[in-house]
Coordinates of N, CA, C and O in Angstrom, one line a residue:
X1 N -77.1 -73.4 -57.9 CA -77.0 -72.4 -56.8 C -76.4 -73.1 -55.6 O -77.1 -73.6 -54.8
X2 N -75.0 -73.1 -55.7 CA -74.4 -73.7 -54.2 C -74.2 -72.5 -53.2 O -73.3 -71.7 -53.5
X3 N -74.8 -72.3 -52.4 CA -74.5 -72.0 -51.1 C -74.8 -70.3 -50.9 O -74.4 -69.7 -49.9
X4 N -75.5 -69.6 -52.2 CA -76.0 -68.6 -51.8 C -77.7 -68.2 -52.3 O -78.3 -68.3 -53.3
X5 N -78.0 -67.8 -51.1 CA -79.5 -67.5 -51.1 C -80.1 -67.0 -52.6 O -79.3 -67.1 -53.5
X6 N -81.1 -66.5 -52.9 CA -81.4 -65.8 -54.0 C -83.1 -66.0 -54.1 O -83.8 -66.2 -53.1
X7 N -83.3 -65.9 -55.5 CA -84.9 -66.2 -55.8 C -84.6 -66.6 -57.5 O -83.6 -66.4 -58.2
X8 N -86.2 -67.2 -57.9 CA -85.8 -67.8 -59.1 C -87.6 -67.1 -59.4 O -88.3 -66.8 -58.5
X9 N -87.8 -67.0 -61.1 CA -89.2 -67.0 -61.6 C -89.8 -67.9 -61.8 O -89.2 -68.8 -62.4
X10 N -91.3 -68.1 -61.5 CA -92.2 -68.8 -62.0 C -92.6 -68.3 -63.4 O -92.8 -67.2 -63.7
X11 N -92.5 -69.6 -64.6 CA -92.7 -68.7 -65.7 C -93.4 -68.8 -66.9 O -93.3 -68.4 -68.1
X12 N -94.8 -69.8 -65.8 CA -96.3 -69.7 -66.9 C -97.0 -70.0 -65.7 O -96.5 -70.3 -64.6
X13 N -98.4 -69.9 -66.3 CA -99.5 -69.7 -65.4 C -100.1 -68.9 -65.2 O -100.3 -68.1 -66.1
X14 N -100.9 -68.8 -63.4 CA -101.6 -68.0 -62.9 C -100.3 -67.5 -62.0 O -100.3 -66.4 -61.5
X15 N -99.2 -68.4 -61.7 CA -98.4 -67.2 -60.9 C -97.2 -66.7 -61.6 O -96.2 -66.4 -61.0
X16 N -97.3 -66.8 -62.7 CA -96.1 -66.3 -63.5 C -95.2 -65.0 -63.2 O -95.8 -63.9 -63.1
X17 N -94.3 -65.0 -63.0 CA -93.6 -63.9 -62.9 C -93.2 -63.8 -61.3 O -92.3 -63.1 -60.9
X18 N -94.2 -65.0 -60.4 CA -93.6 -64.8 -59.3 C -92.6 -65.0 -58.9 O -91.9 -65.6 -59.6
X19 N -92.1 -64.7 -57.9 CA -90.3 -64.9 -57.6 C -90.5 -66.2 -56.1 O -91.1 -66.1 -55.0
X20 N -90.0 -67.0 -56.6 CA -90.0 -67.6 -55.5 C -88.4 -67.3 -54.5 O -87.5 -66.9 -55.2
X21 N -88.0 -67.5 -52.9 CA -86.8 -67.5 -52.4 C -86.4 -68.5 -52.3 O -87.1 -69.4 -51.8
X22 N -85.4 -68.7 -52.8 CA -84.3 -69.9 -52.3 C -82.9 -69.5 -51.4 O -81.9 -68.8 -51.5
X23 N -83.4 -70.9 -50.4 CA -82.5 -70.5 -49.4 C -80.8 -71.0 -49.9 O -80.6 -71.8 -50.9
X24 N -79.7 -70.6 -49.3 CA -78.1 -70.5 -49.6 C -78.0 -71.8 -49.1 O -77.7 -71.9 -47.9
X25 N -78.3 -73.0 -49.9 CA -78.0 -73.9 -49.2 C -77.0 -75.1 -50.1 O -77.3 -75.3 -51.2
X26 N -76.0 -75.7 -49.6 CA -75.0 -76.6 -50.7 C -75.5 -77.6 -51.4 O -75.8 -78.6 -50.7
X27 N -75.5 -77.7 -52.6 CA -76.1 -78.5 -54.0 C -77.6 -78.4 -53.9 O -78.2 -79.5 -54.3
X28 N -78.5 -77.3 -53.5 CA -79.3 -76.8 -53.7 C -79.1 -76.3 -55.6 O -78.2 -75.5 -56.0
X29 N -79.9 -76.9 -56.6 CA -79.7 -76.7 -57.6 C -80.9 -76.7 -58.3 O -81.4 -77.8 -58.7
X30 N -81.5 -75.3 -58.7 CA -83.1 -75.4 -59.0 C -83.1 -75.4 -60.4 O -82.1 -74.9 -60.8
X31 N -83.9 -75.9 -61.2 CA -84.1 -76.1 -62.4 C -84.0 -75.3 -63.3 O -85.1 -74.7 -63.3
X32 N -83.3 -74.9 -64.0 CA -83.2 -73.9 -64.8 C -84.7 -73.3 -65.9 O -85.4 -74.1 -66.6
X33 N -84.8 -72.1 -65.9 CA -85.8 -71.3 -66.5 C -86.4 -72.2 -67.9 O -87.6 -72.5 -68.2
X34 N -85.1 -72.4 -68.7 CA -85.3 -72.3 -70.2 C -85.6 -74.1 -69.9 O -86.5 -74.7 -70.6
X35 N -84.8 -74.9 -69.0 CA -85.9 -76.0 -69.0 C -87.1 -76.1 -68.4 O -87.9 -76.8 -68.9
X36 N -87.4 -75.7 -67.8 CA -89.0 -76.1 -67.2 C -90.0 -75.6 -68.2 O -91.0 -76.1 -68.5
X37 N -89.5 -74.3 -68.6 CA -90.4 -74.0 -69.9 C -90.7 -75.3 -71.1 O -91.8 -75.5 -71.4
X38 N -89.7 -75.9 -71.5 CA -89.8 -76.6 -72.3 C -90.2 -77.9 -71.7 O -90.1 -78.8 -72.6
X39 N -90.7 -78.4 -70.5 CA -90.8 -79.6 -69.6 C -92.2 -79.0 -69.9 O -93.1 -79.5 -70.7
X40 N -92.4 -77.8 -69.2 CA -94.3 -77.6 -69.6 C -94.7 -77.3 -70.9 O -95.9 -77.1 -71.1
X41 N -93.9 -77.3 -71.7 CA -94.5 -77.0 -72.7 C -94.8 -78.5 -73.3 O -95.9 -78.7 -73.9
X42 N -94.0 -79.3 -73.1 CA -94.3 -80.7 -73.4 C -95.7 -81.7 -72.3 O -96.4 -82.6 -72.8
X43 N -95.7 -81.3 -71.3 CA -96.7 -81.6 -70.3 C -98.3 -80.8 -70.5 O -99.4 -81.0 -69.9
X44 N -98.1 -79.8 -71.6 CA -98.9 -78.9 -71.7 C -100.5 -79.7 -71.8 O -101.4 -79.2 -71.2
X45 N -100.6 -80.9 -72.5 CA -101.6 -80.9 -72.9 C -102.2 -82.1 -71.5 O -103.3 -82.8 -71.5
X46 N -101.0 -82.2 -70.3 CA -101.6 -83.4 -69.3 C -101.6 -82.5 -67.9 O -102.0 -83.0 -66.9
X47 N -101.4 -81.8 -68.0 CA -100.9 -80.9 -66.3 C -102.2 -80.4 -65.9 O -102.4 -80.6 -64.7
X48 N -103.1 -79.9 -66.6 CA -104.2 -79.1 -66.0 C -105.1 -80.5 -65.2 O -105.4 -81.5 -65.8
X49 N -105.2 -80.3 -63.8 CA -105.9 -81.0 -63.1 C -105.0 -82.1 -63.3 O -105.3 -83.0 -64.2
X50 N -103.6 -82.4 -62.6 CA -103.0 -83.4 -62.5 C -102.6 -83.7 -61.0 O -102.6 -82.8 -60.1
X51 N -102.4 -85.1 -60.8 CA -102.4 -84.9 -59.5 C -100.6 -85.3 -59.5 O -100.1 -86.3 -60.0
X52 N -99.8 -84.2 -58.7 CA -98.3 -84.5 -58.8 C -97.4 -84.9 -57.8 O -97.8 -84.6 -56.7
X53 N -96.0 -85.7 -58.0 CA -95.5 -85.5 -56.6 C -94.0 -84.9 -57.2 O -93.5 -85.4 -58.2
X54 N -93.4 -83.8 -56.4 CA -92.3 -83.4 -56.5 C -91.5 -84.3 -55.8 O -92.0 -84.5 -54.7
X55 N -90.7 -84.9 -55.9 CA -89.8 -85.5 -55.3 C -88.7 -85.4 -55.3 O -88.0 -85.5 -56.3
X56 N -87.9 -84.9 -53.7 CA -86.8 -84.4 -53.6 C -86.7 -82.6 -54.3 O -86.0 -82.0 -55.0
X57 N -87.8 -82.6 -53.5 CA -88.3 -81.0 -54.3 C -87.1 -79.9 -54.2 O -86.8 -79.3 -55.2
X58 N -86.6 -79.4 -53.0 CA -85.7 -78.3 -53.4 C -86.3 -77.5 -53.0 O -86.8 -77.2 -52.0
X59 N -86.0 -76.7 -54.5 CA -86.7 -75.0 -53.9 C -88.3 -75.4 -54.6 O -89.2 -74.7 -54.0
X60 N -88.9 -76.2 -55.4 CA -89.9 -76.7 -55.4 C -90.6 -76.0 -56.9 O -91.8 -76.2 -57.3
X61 N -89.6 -75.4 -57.4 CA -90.1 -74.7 -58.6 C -90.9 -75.5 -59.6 O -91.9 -75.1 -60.0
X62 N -90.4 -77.0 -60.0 CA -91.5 -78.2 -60.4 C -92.5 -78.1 -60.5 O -93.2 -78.1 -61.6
X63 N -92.8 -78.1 -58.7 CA -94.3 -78.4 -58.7 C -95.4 -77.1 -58.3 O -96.6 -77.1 -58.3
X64 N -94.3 -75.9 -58.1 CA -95.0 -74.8 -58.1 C -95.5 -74.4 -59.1 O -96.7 -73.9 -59.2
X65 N -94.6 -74.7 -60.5 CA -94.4 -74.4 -61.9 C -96.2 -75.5 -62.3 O -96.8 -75.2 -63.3
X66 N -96.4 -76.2 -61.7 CA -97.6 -77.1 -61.9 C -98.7 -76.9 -61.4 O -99.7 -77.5 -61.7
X67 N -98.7 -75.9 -60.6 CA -99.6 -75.9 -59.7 C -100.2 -74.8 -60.4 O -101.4 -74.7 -60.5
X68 N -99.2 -73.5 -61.2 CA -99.3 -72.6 -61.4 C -100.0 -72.9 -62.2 O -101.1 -72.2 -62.2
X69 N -99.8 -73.8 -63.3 CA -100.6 -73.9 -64.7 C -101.4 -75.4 -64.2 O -101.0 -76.5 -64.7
X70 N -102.7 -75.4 -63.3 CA -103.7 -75.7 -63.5 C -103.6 -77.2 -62.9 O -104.6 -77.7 -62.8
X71 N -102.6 -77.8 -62.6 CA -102.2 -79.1 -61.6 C -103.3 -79.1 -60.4 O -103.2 -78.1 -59.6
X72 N -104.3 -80.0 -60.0 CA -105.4 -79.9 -58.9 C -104.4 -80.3 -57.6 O -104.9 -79.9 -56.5
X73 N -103.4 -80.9 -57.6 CA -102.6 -80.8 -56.2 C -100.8 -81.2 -56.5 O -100.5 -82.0 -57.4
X74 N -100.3 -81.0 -56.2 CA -98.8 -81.2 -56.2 C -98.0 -81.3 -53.8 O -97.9 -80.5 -52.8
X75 N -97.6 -83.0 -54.3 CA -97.4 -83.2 -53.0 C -95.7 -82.9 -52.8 O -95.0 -83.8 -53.3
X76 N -95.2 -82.1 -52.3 CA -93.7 -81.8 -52.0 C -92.8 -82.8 -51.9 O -93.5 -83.7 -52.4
X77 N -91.6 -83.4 -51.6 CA -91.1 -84.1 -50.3 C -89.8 -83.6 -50.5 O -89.1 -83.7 -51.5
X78 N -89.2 -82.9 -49.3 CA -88.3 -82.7 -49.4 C -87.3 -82.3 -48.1 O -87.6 -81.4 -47.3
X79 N -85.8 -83.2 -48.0 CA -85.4 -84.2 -46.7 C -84.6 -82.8 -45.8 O -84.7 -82.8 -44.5
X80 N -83.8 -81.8 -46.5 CA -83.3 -80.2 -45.8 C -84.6 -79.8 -45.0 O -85.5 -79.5 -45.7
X81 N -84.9 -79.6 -43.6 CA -85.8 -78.7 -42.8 C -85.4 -77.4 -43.3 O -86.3 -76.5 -43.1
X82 N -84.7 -77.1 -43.7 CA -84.9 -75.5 -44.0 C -85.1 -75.2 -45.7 O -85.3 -74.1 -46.1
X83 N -84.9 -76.2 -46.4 CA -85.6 -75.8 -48.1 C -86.9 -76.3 -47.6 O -87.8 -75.4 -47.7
X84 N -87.6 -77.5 -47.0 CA -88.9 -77.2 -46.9 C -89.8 -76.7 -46.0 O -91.0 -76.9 -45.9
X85 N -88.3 -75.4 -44.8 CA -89.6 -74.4 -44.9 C -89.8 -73.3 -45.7 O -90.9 -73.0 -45.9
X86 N -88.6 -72.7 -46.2 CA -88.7 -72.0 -47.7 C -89.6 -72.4 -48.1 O -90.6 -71.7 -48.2
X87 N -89.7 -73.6 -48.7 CA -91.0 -74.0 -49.6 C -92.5 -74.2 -49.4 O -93.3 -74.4 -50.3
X88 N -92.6 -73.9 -47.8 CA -93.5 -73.8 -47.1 C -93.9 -72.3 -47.5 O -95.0 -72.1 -48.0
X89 N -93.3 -71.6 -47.4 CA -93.0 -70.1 -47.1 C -93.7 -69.7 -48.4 O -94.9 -69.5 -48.5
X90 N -92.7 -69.7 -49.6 CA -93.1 -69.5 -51.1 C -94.9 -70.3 -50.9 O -95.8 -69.5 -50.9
X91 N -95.1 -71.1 -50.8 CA -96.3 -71.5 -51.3 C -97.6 -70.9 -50.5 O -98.6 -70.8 -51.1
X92 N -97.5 -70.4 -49.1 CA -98.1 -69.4 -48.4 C -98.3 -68.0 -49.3 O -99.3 -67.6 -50.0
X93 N -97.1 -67.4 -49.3 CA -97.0 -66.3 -49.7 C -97.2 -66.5 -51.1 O -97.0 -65.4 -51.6
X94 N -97.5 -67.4 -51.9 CA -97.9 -67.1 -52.9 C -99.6 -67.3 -53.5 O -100.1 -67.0 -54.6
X95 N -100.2 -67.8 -52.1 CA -101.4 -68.4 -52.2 C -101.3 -70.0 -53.1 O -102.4 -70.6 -53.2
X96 N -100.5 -70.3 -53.6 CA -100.8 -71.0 -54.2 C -101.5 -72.7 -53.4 O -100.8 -73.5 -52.8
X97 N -102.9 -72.9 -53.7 CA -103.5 -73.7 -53.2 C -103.4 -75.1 -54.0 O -103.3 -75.2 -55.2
X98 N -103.5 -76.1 -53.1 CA -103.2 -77.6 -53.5 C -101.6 -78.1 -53.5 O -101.2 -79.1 -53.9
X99 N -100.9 -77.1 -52.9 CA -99.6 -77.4 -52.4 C -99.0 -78.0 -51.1 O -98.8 -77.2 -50.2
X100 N -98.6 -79.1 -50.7 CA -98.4 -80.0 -49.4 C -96.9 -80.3 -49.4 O -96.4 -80.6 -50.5
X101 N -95.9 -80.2 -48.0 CA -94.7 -79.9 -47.9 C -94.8 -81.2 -47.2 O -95.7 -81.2 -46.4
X102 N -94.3 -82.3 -47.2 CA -93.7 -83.3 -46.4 C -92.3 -83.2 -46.3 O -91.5 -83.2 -47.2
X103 N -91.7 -83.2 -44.7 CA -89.8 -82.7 -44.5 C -89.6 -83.8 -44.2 O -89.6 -84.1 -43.0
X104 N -89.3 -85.0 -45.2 CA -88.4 -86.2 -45.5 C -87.7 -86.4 -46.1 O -87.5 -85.5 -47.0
X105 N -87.0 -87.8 -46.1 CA -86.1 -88.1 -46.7 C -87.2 -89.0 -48.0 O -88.0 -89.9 -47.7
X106 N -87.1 -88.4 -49.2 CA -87.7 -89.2 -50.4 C -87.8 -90.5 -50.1 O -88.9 -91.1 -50.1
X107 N -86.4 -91.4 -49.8 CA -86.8 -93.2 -50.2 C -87.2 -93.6 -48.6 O -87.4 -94.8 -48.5
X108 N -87.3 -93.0 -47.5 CA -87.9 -93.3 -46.8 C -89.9 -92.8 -46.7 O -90.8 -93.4 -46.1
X109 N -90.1 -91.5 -47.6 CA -91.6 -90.9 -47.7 C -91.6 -92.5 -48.7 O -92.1 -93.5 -48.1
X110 N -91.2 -92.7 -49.9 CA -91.7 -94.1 -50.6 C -92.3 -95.4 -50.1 O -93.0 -96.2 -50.7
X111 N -91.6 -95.7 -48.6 CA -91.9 -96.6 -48.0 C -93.7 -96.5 -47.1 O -94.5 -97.4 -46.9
X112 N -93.7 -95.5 -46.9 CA -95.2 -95.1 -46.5 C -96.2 -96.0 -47.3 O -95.9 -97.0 -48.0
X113 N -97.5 -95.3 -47.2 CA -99.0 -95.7 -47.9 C -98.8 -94.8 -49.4 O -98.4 -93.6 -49.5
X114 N -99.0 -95.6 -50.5 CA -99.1 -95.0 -51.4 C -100.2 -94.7 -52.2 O -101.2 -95.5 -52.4
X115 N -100.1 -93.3 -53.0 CA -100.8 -92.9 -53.9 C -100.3 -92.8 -55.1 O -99.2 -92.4 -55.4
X116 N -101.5 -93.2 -56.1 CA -100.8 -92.8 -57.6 C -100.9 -91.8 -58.1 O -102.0 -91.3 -58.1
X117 N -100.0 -91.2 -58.7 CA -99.8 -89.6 -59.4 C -99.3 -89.9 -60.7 O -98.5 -90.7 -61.1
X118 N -100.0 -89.0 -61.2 CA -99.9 -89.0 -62.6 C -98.8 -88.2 -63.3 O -98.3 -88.5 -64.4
X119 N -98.5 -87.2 -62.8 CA -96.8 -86.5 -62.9 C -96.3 -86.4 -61.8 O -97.0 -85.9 -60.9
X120 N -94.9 -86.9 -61.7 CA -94.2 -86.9 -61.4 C -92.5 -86.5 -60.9 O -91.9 -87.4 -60.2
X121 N -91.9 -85.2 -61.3 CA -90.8 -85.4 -60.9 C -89.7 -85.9 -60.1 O -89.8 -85.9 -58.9
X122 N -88.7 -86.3 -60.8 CA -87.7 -86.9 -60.2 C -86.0 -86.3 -60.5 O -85.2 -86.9 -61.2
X123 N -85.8 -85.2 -59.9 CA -84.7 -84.5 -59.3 C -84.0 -84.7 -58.0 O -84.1 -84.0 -57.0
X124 N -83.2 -85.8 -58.3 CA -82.9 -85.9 -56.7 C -81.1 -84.7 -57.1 O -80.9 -84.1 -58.1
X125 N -80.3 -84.8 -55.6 CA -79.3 -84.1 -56.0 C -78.3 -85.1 -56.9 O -78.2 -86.4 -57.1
X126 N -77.6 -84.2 -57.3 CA -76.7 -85.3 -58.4 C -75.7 -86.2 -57.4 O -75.6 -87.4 -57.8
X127 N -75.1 -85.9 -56.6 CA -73.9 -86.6 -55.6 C -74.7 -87.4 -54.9 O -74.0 -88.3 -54.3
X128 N -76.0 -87.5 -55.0 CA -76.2 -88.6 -54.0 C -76.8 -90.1 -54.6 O -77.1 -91.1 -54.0
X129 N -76.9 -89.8 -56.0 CA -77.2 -91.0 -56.8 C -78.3 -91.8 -56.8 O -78.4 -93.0 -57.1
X130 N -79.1 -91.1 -56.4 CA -80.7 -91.8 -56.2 C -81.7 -92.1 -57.4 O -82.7 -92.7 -57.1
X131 N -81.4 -91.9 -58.6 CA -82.4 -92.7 -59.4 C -82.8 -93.5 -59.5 O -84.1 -93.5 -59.8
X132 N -81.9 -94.8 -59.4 CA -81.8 -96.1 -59.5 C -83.1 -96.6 -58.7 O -84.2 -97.0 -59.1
X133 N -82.4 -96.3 -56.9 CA -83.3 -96.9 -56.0 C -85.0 -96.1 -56.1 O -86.0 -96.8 -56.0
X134 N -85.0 -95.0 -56.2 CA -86.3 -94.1 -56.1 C -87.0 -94.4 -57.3 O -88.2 -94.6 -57.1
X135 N -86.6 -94.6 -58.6 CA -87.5 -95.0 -59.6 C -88.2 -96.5 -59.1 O -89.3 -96.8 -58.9
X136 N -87.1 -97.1 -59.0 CA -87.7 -98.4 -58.3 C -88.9 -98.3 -57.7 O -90.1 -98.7 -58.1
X137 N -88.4 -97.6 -56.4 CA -90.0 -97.8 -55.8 C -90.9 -97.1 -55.6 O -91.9 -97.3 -54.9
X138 N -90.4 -95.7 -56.9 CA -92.1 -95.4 -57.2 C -93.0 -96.5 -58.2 O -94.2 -96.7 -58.0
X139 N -92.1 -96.9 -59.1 CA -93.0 -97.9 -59.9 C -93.3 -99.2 -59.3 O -94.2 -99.6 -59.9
X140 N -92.8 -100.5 -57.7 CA -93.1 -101.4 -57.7 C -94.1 -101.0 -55.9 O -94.5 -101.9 -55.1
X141 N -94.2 -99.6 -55.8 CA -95.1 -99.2 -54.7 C -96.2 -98.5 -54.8 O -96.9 -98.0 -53.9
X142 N -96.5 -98.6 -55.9 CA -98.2 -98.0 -56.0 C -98.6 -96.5 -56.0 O -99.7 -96.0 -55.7
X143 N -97.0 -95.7 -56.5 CA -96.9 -94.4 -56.3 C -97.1 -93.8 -58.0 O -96.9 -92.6 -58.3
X144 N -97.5 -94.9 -58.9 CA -97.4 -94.1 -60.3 C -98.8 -94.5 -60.9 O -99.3 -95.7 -60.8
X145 N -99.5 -93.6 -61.4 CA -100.9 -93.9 -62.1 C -100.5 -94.8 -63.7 O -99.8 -94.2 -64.4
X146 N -101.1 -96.0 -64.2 CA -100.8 -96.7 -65.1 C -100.1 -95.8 -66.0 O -99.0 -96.1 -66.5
X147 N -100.8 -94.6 -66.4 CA -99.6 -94.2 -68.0 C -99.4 -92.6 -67.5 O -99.7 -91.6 -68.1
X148 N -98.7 -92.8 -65.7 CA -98.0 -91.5 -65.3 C -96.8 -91.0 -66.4 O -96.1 -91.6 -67.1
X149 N -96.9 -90.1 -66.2 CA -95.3 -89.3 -66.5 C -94.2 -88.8 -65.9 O -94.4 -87.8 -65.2
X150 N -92.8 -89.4 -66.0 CA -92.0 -88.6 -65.1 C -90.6 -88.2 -65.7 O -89.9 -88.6 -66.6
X151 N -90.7 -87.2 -65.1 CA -89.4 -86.3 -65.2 C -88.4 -86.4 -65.0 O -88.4 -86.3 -63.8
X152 N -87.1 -86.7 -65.5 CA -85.5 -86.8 -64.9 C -84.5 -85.9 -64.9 O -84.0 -85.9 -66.0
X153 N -84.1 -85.2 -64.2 CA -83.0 -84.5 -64.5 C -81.9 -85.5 -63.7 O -81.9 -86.3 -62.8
X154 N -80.8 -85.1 -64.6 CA -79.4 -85.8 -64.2 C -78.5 -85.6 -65.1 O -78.7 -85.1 -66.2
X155 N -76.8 -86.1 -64.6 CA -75.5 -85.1 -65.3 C -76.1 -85.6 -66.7 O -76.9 -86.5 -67.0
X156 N -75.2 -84.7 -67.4 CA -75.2 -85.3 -68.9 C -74.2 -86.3 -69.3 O -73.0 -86.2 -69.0
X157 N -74.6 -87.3 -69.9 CA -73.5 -88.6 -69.7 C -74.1 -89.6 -68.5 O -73.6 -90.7 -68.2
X158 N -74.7 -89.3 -68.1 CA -75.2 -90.3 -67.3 C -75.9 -91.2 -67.2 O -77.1 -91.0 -67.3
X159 N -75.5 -92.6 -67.0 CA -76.4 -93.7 -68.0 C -77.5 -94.3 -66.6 O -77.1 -95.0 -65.7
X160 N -78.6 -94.0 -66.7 CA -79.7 -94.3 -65.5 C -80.2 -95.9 -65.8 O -80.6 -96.1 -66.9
X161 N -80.1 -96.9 -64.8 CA -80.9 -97.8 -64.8 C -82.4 -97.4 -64.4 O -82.7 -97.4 -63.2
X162 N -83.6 -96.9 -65.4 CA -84.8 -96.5 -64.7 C -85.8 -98.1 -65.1 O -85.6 -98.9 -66.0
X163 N -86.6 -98.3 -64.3 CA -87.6 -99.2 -65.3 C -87.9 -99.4 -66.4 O -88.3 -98.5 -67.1
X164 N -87.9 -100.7 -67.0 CA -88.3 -101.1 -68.4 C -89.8 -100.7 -68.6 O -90.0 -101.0 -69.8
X165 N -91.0 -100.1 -67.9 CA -92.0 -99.4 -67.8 C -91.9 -97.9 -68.5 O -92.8 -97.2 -69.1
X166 N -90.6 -97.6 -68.2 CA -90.8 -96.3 -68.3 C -90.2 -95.6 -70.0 O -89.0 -95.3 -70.1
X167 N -90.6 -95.6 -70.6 CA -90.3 -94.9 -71.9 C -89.8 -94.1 -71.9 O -89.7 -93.5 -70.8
X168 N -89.0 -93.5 -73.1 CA -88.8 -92.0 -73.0 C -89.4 -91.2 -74.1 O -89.1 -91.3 -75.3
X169 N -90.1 -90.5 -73.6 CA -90.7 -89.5 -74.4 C -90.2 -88.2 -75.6 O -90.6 -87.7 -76.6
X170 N -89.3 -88.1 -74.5 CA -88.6 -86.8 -75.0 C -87.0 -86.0 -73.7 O -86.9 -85.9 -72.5
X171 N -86.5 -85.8 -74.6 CA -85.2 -85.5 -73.8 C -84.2 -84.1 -74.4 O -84.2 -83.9 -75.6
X172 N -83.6 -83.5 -73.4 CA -82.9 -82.9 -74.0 C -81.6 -82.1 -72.9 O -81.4 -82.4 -71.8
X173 N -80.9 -81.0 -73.5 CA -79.3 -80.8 -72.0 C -79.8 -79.5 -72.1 O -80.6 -78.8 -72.7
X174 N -79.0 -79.3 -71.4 CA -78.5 -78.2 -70.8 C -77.3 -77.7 -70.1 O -77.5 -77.4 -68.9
X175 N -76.0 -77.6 -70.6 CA -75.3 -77.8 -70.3 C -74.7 -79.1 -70.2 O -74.5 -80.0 -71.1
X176 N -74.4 -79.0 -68.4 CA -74.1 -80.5 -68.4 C -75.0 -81.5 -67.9 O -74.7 -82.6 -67.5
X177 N -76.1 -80.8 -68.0 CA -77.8 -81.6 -67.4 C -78.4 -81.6 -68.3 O -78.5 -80.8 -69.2
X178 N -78.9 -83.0 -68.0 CA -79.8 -84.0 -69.0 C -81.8 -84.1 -68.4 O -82.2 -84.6 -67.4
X179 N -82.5 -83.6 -69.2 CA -84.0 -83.4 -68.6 C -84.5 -84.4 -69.6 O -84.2 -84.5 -70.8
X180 N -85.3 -85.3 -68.7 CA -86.2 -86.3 -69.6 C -87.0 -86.7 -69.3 O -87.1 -87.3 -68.3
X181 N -88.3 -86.4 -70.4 CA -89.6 -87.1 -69.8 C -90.1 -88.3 -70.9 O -90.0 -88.6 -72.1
X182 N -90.6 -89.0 -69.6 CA -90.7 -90.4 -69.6 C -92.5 -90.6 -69.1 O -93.1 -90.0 -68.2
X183 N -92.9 -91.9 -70.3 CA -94.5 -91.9 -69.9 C -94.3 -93.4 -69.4 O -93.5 -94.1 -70.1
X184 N -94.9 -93.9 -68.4 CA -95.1 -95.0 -68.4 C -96.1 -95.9 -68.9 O -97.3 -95.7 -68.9
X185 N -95.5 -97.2 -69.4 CA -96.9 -97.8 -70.1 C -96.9 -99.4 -69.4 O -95.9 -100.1 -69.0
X186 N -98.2 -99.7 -69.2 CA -98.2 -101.0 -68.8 C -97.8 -101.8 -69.2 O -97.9 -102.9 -68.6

């Protein structure tokens, strides 16, 4: 979704069917339906009561999509003032409780005090090439719970240096986007 407004569905849970807004904003690009289905359906058996961080959230569909199906908190971060107040906005209006918007820049929120979360996503935008450094320092800052899980989206064809910690679980495209989840093991 480059540069026009719209809404997307939430599409399991307790808020299923909700519509969240996303604002018209450029390389604004929310995760497509038929993946996150298949992200939760693989998370299914770890999500209820997880503690999450969206990173580089967006329109925040991730961690709303987590929150919805039974996640005890999902922490936002995301660096556009106006997607996180949209995302502010959707999570009011949707009641959805255990939802926290922090309006930063991802590798500067990393540098803070950290907490460990046990899921994870990691969607940054594709042009700006952040994998590399942000995997880094969630894994050598005390931001991942010993056998967290995290999420990747990124182009297809794209060869990620992520940590030798991080496994891969399971993967698959979408077009020309690549979703992978990854468990970490000590």
């Amino acid at each position: 979704m480059s540069g026009a407004a719209g809404r997307i569905r939430i599409i399991g849970g307790t808020l299923r069917n909700s519509r969240l807004d996303v604002p018209g904003l450029p390389g604004l690009r929310p995760t497509a339906e038929r993946v996150r289905e298949t992200l939760f359906n693989w998370l299914a058996p770890v999500i209820a009561g997880a503690e999450c961080l969206d990173l580089c959230a967006g329109t925040g569909a991730l961690g709303i999509e987590a929150l919805s199906r039974g996640a005890a908190r999902t922490q936002f971060v995301e660096r556009d003032p106006r997607a996180a107040q949209a995302l502010r906005g959707n999570l009011v209006r949707l009641k959805a409780a255990g939802g926290e918007v922090a309006a930063a820049d991802a590798g500067a929120y990393l540098q803070g005090p950290a907490r460990p979360y046990g899921v994870v996503f990691l969607d940054p935008p594709f042009a700006l090439e952040l994998w590399e450094p942000l995997s880094r320092r969630l894994e050598s800052g005390g931001w991942l719970s010993p056998s967290a899980w995290i999420y990747v989206e990124s182009p297809r064809g794209k060869t990620l240096g992520l940590p030798p910690a991080w496994q891969l679980h399971r993967e698959g495209h979408a077009g020309e986007v690549r979703y992978a989840l990854y468990r970490r093991v000590a």
